[in-house]
Amino acid sequence: MDDVIPYTVKARPDTGLYNAKLGIWLFLSSEVMLFGALFSSYILLRLGSHDWPNAAELQNIPLGTFNTCLLITSSVTMILAWVALKENNFSLFRNRLGITILLALVFLCVKAYEYHLKFEHHHFPHDSTYLAIYFTMTGLHALHIIGGVVLLSYHWLRGSVLWKKDPERLTNRVEVGGLYWHFVDLVWLFLFPVMYLL
Amino acid sequence: MEQSHDIQKEVRRYLMLFPVLLVLTFISVGISSLHLGTTITVILILTICVIQGTIATLFFMHLISEKQVVYFLLTMTVFFLSAMALIIYHYYDLPNGGTYVP
């Protein structure tokens, strides 16, 4: 009996996608619903409030801008890591993925520092609707970043094993990991202006 | 050979879009500090945001060359998300419903 899972590398003839790619798009759809519900809540709360604080006065915009640049850069290094695998250059892949992970960790450090500044100024989630939704959305996003770091670190540490056995499968896995990473970046591209600039 | 050429073309595209995304971020920050009025600021910043999002999804997530099943999946997601939001907004008395806690 052949117990190999089909379509882990080659695309299914009906969907044109390999298993993991169909899976990640289904997962990202559920993520769109999750963050979409939170953004809808934000709009509803903001439109329904009689007053809303000026985000620019509460937030450290230079730090937020720096973090946005970090995530954009990490998206580029992530896709370049995948390109390196396509070009059969594993060491270049590892370097580029390493930079991506490093940028994500710096992002988390900056975010933690921002939270520290908020708490130092006695700005807690229970203090206002704005702060409640700010901590909920940025906290959930930070959890996604942590999840991404775990996933990418696994590929960085253990990728060589699969690369020797089945390089095409690793390339597909990295592509799927990249799709998740770009989605996390995309969420931040919307979170930053909504929470810091408007 | 042809595949290698295609990859190089893609890399050039990513490297070209990278500064575009960064510049758009700085433009958003600049607009927010100009005090153009709430409506204009919201429209301009959200427009930039949508442009950045479009670049990220179309090129970095390769949605521009994705299979039909992915488009179908995303269309369904947008449909259900919009339905959820519109139903809630419809039954929510906006002017008095939300409470701002200073």
Short mmCIF file of C-alpha atoms in Angstrom, two decimals:
data_model
loop_
_atom_site.label_atom_id
_atom_site.label_comp_id
_atom_site.label_asym_id
_atom_site.label_seq_id
_atom_site.Cartn_x
_atom_site.Cartn_y
_atom_site.Cartn_z
CA MET A 1 0.00 0.00 0.00
CA ASP A 2 1.33 3.42 -0.97
CA ASP A 3 1.00 5.68 2.09
CA VAL A 4 2.56 8.81 0.56
CA ILE A 5 0.36 11.88 0.85
CA PRO A 6 -0.40 13.08 -2.68
CA TYR A 7 -0.02 16.65 -3.95
CA THR A 8 2.51 17.86 -1.36
CA VAL A 9 4.76 19.02 -4.19
CA LYS A 10 2.84 18.80 -7.43
CA ALA A 11 -0.41 20.71 -7.93
CA ARG A 12 -3.77 18.98 -7.81
CA PRO A 13 -5.26 18.80 -11.31
CA ASP A 14 -8.66 20.17 -10.16
CA THR A 15 -7.55 23.22 -8.10
CA GLY A 16 -4.15 23.80 -9.68
CA LEU A 17 -2.66 24.18 -6.17
CA TYR A 18 -0.62 21.86 -3.97
CA ASN A 19 -2.15 20.93 -0.57
CA ALA A 20 -0.28 23.41 1.61
CA LYS A 21 -1.05 26.34 -0.67
CA LEU A 22 -4.78 25.64 -0.67
CA GLY A 23 -4.54 25.19 3.11
CA ILE A 24 -2.76 28.51 3.70
CA TRP A 25 -5.27 30.44 1.57
CA LEU A 26 -8.14 28.88 3.56
CA PHE A 27 -6.34 29.82 6.78
CA LEU A 28 -5.69 33.38 5.53
CA SER A 29 -9.39 33.68 4.66
CA SER A 30 -10.25 32.91 8.28
CA GLU A 31 -7.65 35.47 9.35
CA VAL A 32 -9.29 38.08 7.11
CA MET A 33 -12.56 37.38 8.94
CA LEU A 34 -10.83 37.70 12.34
CA PHE A 35 -9.04 40.98 11.66
CA GLY A 36 -11.98 42.20 9.55
CA ALA A 37 -14.27 41.77 12.56
CA LEU A 38 -11.85 43.76 14.73
CA PHE A 39 -11.49 46.55 12.15
CA SER A 40 -15.32 46.65 11.84
CA SER A 41 -15.56 46.93 15.63
CA TYR A 42 -13.06 49.78 15.56
CA ILE A 43 -15.08 51.66 12.91
CA LEU A 44 -18.31 51.07 14.83
CA LEU A 45 -16.86 52.24 18.14
CA ARG A 46 -15.22 55.26 16.57
CA LEU A 47 -18.31 56.36 14.65
CA GLY A 48 -20.49 55.81 17.70
CA SER A 49 -18.32 57.71 20.15
CA HIS A 50 -18.94 61.34 21.05
CA ASP A 51 -15.26 62.02 21.32
CA TRP A 52 -12.11 60.21 20.23
CA PRO A 53 -8.53 60.90 21.36
CA ASN A 54 -5.97 62.23 18.92
CA ALA A 55 -3.89 59.12 18.23
CA ALA A 56 -0.84 61.22 17.35
CA GLU A 57 -0.78 62.61 20.91
CA LEU A 58 -0.91 59.16 22.48
CA GLN A 59 1.38 57.31 20.10
CA ASN A 60 5.06 57.51 19.32
CA ILE A 61 4.83 58.01 15.54
CA PRO A 62 8.60 57.72 14.82
CA LEU A 63 8.65 54.32 16.53
CA GLY A 64 5.51 53.20 14.66
CA THR A 65 7.02 54.37 11.35
CA PHE A 66 10.27 52.56 12.14
CA ASN A 67 8.33 49.36 12.86
CA THR A 68 6.40 49.71 9.58
CA CYS A 69 9.69 50.04 7.67
CA LEU A 70 11.00 46.95 9.49
CA LEU A 71 8.02 44.84 8.44
CA ILE A 72 8.12 46.05 4.82
CA THR A 73 11.83 45.21 4.69
CA SER A 74 11.17 41.78 6.23
CA SER A 75 8.56 41.08 3.56
CA VAL A 76 11.15 41.78 0.87
CA THR A 77 13.83 39.63 2.54
CA MET A 78 11.24 36.85 2.97
CA ILE A 79 10.39 36.78 -0.72
CA LEU A 80 14.09 36.98 -1.63
CA ALA A 81 14.70 33.95 0.62
CA TRP A 82 12.12 32.01 -1.42
CA VAL A 83 13.75 33.23 -4.64
CA ALA A 84 17.12 31.91 -3.36
CA LEU A 85 15.57 28.44 -2.97
CA LYS A 86 14.15 28.68 -6.49
CA GLU A 87 17.71 29.36 -7.65
CA ASN A 88 19.00 26.34 -5.66
CA ASN A 89 21.09 28.51 -3.35
CA PHE A 90 20.45 27.18 0.15
CA SER A 91 23.07 29.25 2.00
CA LEU A 92 21.70 32.48 0.50
CA PHE A 93 18.19 31.34 1.54
CA ARG A 94 19.41 30.84 5.12
CA ASN A 95 21.02 34.30 5.22
CA ARG A 96 17.93 36.04 3.89
CA LEU A 97 15.58 34.11 6.16
CA GLY A 98 17.86 34.89 9.10
CA ILE A 99 17.57 38.63 8.32
CA THR A 100 13.77 38.26 8.15
CA ILE A 101 13.68 36.62 11.60
CA LEU A 102 16.03 39.26 13.00
CA LEU A 103 13.82 42.09 11.67
CA ALA A 104 10.76 40.41 13.22
CA LEU A 105 12.50 40.18 16.59
CA VAL A 106 13.49 43.86 16.43
CA PHE A 107 9.84 44.67 15.61
CA LEU A 108 8.73 42.78 18.73
CA CYS A 109 11.33 44.56 20.89
CA VAL A 110 10.15 47.97 19.64
CA LYS A 111 6.52 46.96 20.26
CA ALA A 112 7.39 45.82 23.79
CA TYR A 113 9.14 49.16 24.39
CA GLU A 114 6.05 51.00 23.14
CA TYR A 115 3.86 49.02 25.55
CA HIS A 116 6.32 49.82 28.33
CA LEU A 117 6.03 53.54 27.54
CA LYS A 118 2.21 53.28 27.61
CA PHE A 119 2.19 51.55 31.00
CA GLU A 120 4.71 54.05 32.35
CA HIS A 121 2.29 56.84 31.43
CA HIS A 122 -0.56 54.85 33.06
CA HIS A 123 -2.26 54.13 29.73
CA PHE A 124 -3.97 50.79 30.22
CA PRO A 125 -6.59 48.96 28.11
CA HIS A 126 -9.34 49.70 30.65
CA ASP A 127 -8.70 53.46 30.47
CA SER A 128 -10.51 54.16 27.20
CA THR A 129 -12.20 52.52 24.22
CA TYR A 130 -9.33 53.64 22.00
CA LEU A 131 -6.67 52.09 24.24
CA ALA A 132 -8.73 48.90 24.64
CA ILE A 133 -8.94 48.36 20.88
CA TYR A 134 -5.33 49.51 20.39
CA PHE A 135 -3.99 46.88 22.81
CA THR A 136 -6.35 44.19 21.46
CA MET A 137 -5.40 44.67 17.82
CA THR A 138 -1.69 45.33 18.19
CA GLY A 139 -1.45 42.53 20.79
CA LEU A 140 -3.14 40.05 18.46
CA HIS A 141 -0.88 41.20 15.64
CA ALA A 142 2.20 40.75 17.86
CA LEU A 143 1.04 37.18 18.61
CA HIS A 144 0.92 36.57 14.85
CA ILE A 145 4.46 37.91 14.55
CA ILE A 146 5.58 35.52 17.32
CA GLY A 147 3.87 32.65 15.46
CA GLY A 148 5.67 33.70 12.27
CA VAL A 149 9.04 33.83 14.04
CA VAL A 150 8.49 30.28 15.36
CA LEU A 151 7.56 29.03 11.88
CA LEU A 152 10.42 30.77 10.07
CA SER A 153 12.93 29.77 12.77
CA TYR A 154 11.95 26.14 12.25
CA HIS A 155 12.74 26.44 8.53
CA TRP A 156 15.97 28.28 9.35
CA LEU A 157 17.13 25.61 11.80
CA ARG A 158 15.75 22.41 10.25
CA GLY A 159 15.39 23.41 6.59
CA SER A 160 18.64 21.72 5.56
CA VAL A 161 17.25 18.26 6.43
CA LEU A 162 14.32 18.62 4.04
CA TRP A 163 16.49 20.43 1.47
CA LYS A 164 18.72 17.33 1.17
CA LYS A 165 15.74 14.98 0.98
CA ASP A 166 13.18 16.94 -1.06
CA PRO A 167 14.21 20.48 -2.10
CA GLU A 168 11.00 21.21 -3.99
CA ARG A 169 8.94 20.45 -0.90
CA LEU A 170 11.00 22.87 1.22
CA THR A 171 10.58 25.55 -1.47
CA ASN A 172 6.81 25.07 -1.29
CA ARG A 173 6.83 25.20 2.51
CA VAL A 174 8.82 28.44 2.45
CA GLU A 175 6.41 29.89 -0.12
CA VAL A 176 3.49 29.07 2.20
CA GLY A 177 5.34 30.51 5.21
CA GLY A 178 6.02 33.60 3.10
CA LEU A 179 2.33 34.01 2.27
CA TYR A 180 1.56 34.02 6.00
CA TRP A 181 4.35 36.52 6.62
CA HIS A 182 3.14 38.91 3.90
CA PHE A 183 -0.35 38.71 5.35
CA VAL A 184 0.96 39.71 8.80
CA ASP A 185 2.76 42.62 7.09
CA LEU A 186 -0.44 43.54 5.25
CA VAL A 187 -2.41 43.69 8.52
CA TRP A 188 0.20 46.05 9.96
CA LEU A 189 0.02 48.29 6.86
CA PHE A 190 -3.63 48.91 7.84
CA LEU A 191 -3.10 48.92 11.63
CA PHE A 192 -0.37 51.55 11.56
CA PRO A 193 -2.35 54.41 9.98
CA VAL A 194 -5.57 53.48 11.81
CA MET A 195 -3.98 53.31 15.27
CA TYR A 196 -1.20 55.90 14.94
CA LEU A 197 -2.14 58.47 12.31
CA LEU A 198 -5.94 58.88 12.27
CA MET B 1 17.62 29.60 -18.71
CA GLU B 2 14.19 31.09 -19.31
CA GLN B 3 13.13 30.31 -15.74
CA SER B 4 16.26 32.00 -14.38
CA HIS B 5 15.47 35.08 -16.49
CA ASP B 6 11.90 35.14 -15.12
CA ILE B 7 13.19 34.93 -11.54
CA GLN B 8 15.57 37.82 -12.12
CA LYS B 9 12.71 39.83 -13.57
CA GLU B 10 10.64 39.11 -10.46
CA VAL B 11 13.52 40.07 -8.16
CA ARG B 12 13.87 43.39 -9.99
CA ARG B 13 10.14 43.97 -9.48
CA TYR B 14 10.37 43.28 -5.72
CA LEU B 15 13.34 45.60 -5.37
CA MET B 16 11.49 48.30 -7.30
CA LEU B 17 8.35 48.00 -5.13
CA PHE B 18 10.31 48.05 -1.86
CA PRO B 19 11.17 51.80 -1.91
CA VAL B 20 7.65 52.56 -3.23
CA LEU B 21 6.13 50.98 -0.08
CA LEU B 22 8.57 52.86 2.17
CA VAL B 23 7.93 56.21 0.46
CA LEU B 24 4.14 55.69 0.72
CA THR B 25 4.56 55.08 4.47
CA PHE B 26 6.45 58.36 4.88
CA ILE B 27 3.85 60.19 2.77
CA SER B 28 1.10 58.88 5.13
CA VAL B 29 3.03 60.14 8.15
CA GLY B 30 3.58 63.49 6.41
CA ILE B 31 -0.13 63.86 5.58
CA SER B 32 -1.13 63.15 9.19
CA SER B 33 1.05 66.01 10.38
CA LEU B 34 -0.33 68.55 7.87
CA HIS B 35 -3.70 69.13 9.66
CA LEU B 36 -5.71 69.07 6.42
CA GLY B 37 -8.97 68.37 8.23
CA THR B 38 -10.32 65.01 9.40
CA THR B 39 -12.19 64.00 6.24
CA ILE B 40 -9.38 64.79 3.79
CA THR B 41 -6.76 63.20 6.07
CA VAL B 42 -8.81 60.00 6.47
CA ILE B 43 -9.47 59.74 2.69
CA LEU B 44 -5.83 60.37 1.73
CA ILE B 45 -4.30 58.06 4.34
CA LEU B 46 -6.75 55.24 3.67
CA THR B 47 -6.17 55.58 -0.10
CA ILE B 48 -2.41 55.21 0.45
CA CYS B 49 -3.11 52.29 2.76
CA VAL B 50 -5.18 50.54 0.07
CA ILE B 51 -2.43 51.14 -2.54
CA GLN B 52 0.16 49.59 -0.20
CA GLY B 53 -2.15 46.66 0.54
CA THR B 54 -2.77 46.13 -3.17
CA ILE B 55 0.97 46.07 -3.92
CA ALA B 56 1.60 43.59 -1.08
CA THR B 57 -1.19 41.20 -2.11
CA LEU B 58 -0.78 41.38 -5.89
CA PHE B 59 3.00 41.11 -6.08
CA PHE B 60 4.42 39.82 -2.79
CA MET B 61 1.61 37.29 -2.29
CA HIS B 62 1.48 36.62 -6.07
CA LEU B 63 -2.28 37.15 -6.19
CA ILE B 64 -1.84 38.65 -9.66
CA SER B 65 -1.01 35.19 -11.05
CA GLU B 66 -2.97 32.96 -8.69
CA LYS B 67 -5.38 30.16 -9.56
CA GLN B 68 -9.12 30.70 -9.91
CA VAL B 69 -9.94 28.78 -6.73
CA VAL B 70 -8.02 31.37 -4.66
CA TYR B 71 -9.98 34.25 -6.22
CA PHE B 72 -13.21 32.38 -5.47
CA LEU B 73 -12.12 31.80 -1.86
CA LEU B 74 -11.23 35.45 -1.33
CA THR B 75 -14.43 36.69 -2.99
CA MET B 76 -16.46 34.52 -0.60
CA THR B 77 -14.45 35.87 2.35
CA VAL B 78 -15.04 39.49 1.35
CA PHE B 79 -18.74 38.74 0.80
CA PHE B 80 -19.24 37.20 4.25
CA LEU B 81 -17.13 39.86 5.96
CA SER B 82 -19.15 42.64 4.30
CA ALA B 83 -22.43 40.89 5.15
CA MET B 84 -21.38 40.54 8.80
CA ALA B 85 -20.32 44.18 9.07
CA LEU B 86 -23.39 45.56 7.24
CA ILE B 87 -25.85 43.54 9.33
CA ILE B 88 -24.27 44.77 12.56
CA TYR B 89 -24.13 48.40 11.34
CA HIS B 90 -27.75 48.19 10.25
CA TYR B 91 -28.98 47.24 13.73
CA TYR B 92 -26.64 49.56 15.59
CA ASP B 93 -27.80 53.04 16.51
CA LEU B 94 -24.53 54.79 15.75
CA PRO B 95 -24.98 58.31 17.15
CA ASN B 96 -26.00 57.08 20.61
CA GLY B 97 -24.81 53.52 20.59
CA GLY B 98 -21.07 53.93 21.16
CA THR B 99 -19.79 55.34 24.39
CA TYR B 100 -16.47 57.07 24.64
CA VAL B 101 -14.77 56.63 27.99
CA PRO B 102 -12.25 59.41 28.50
#
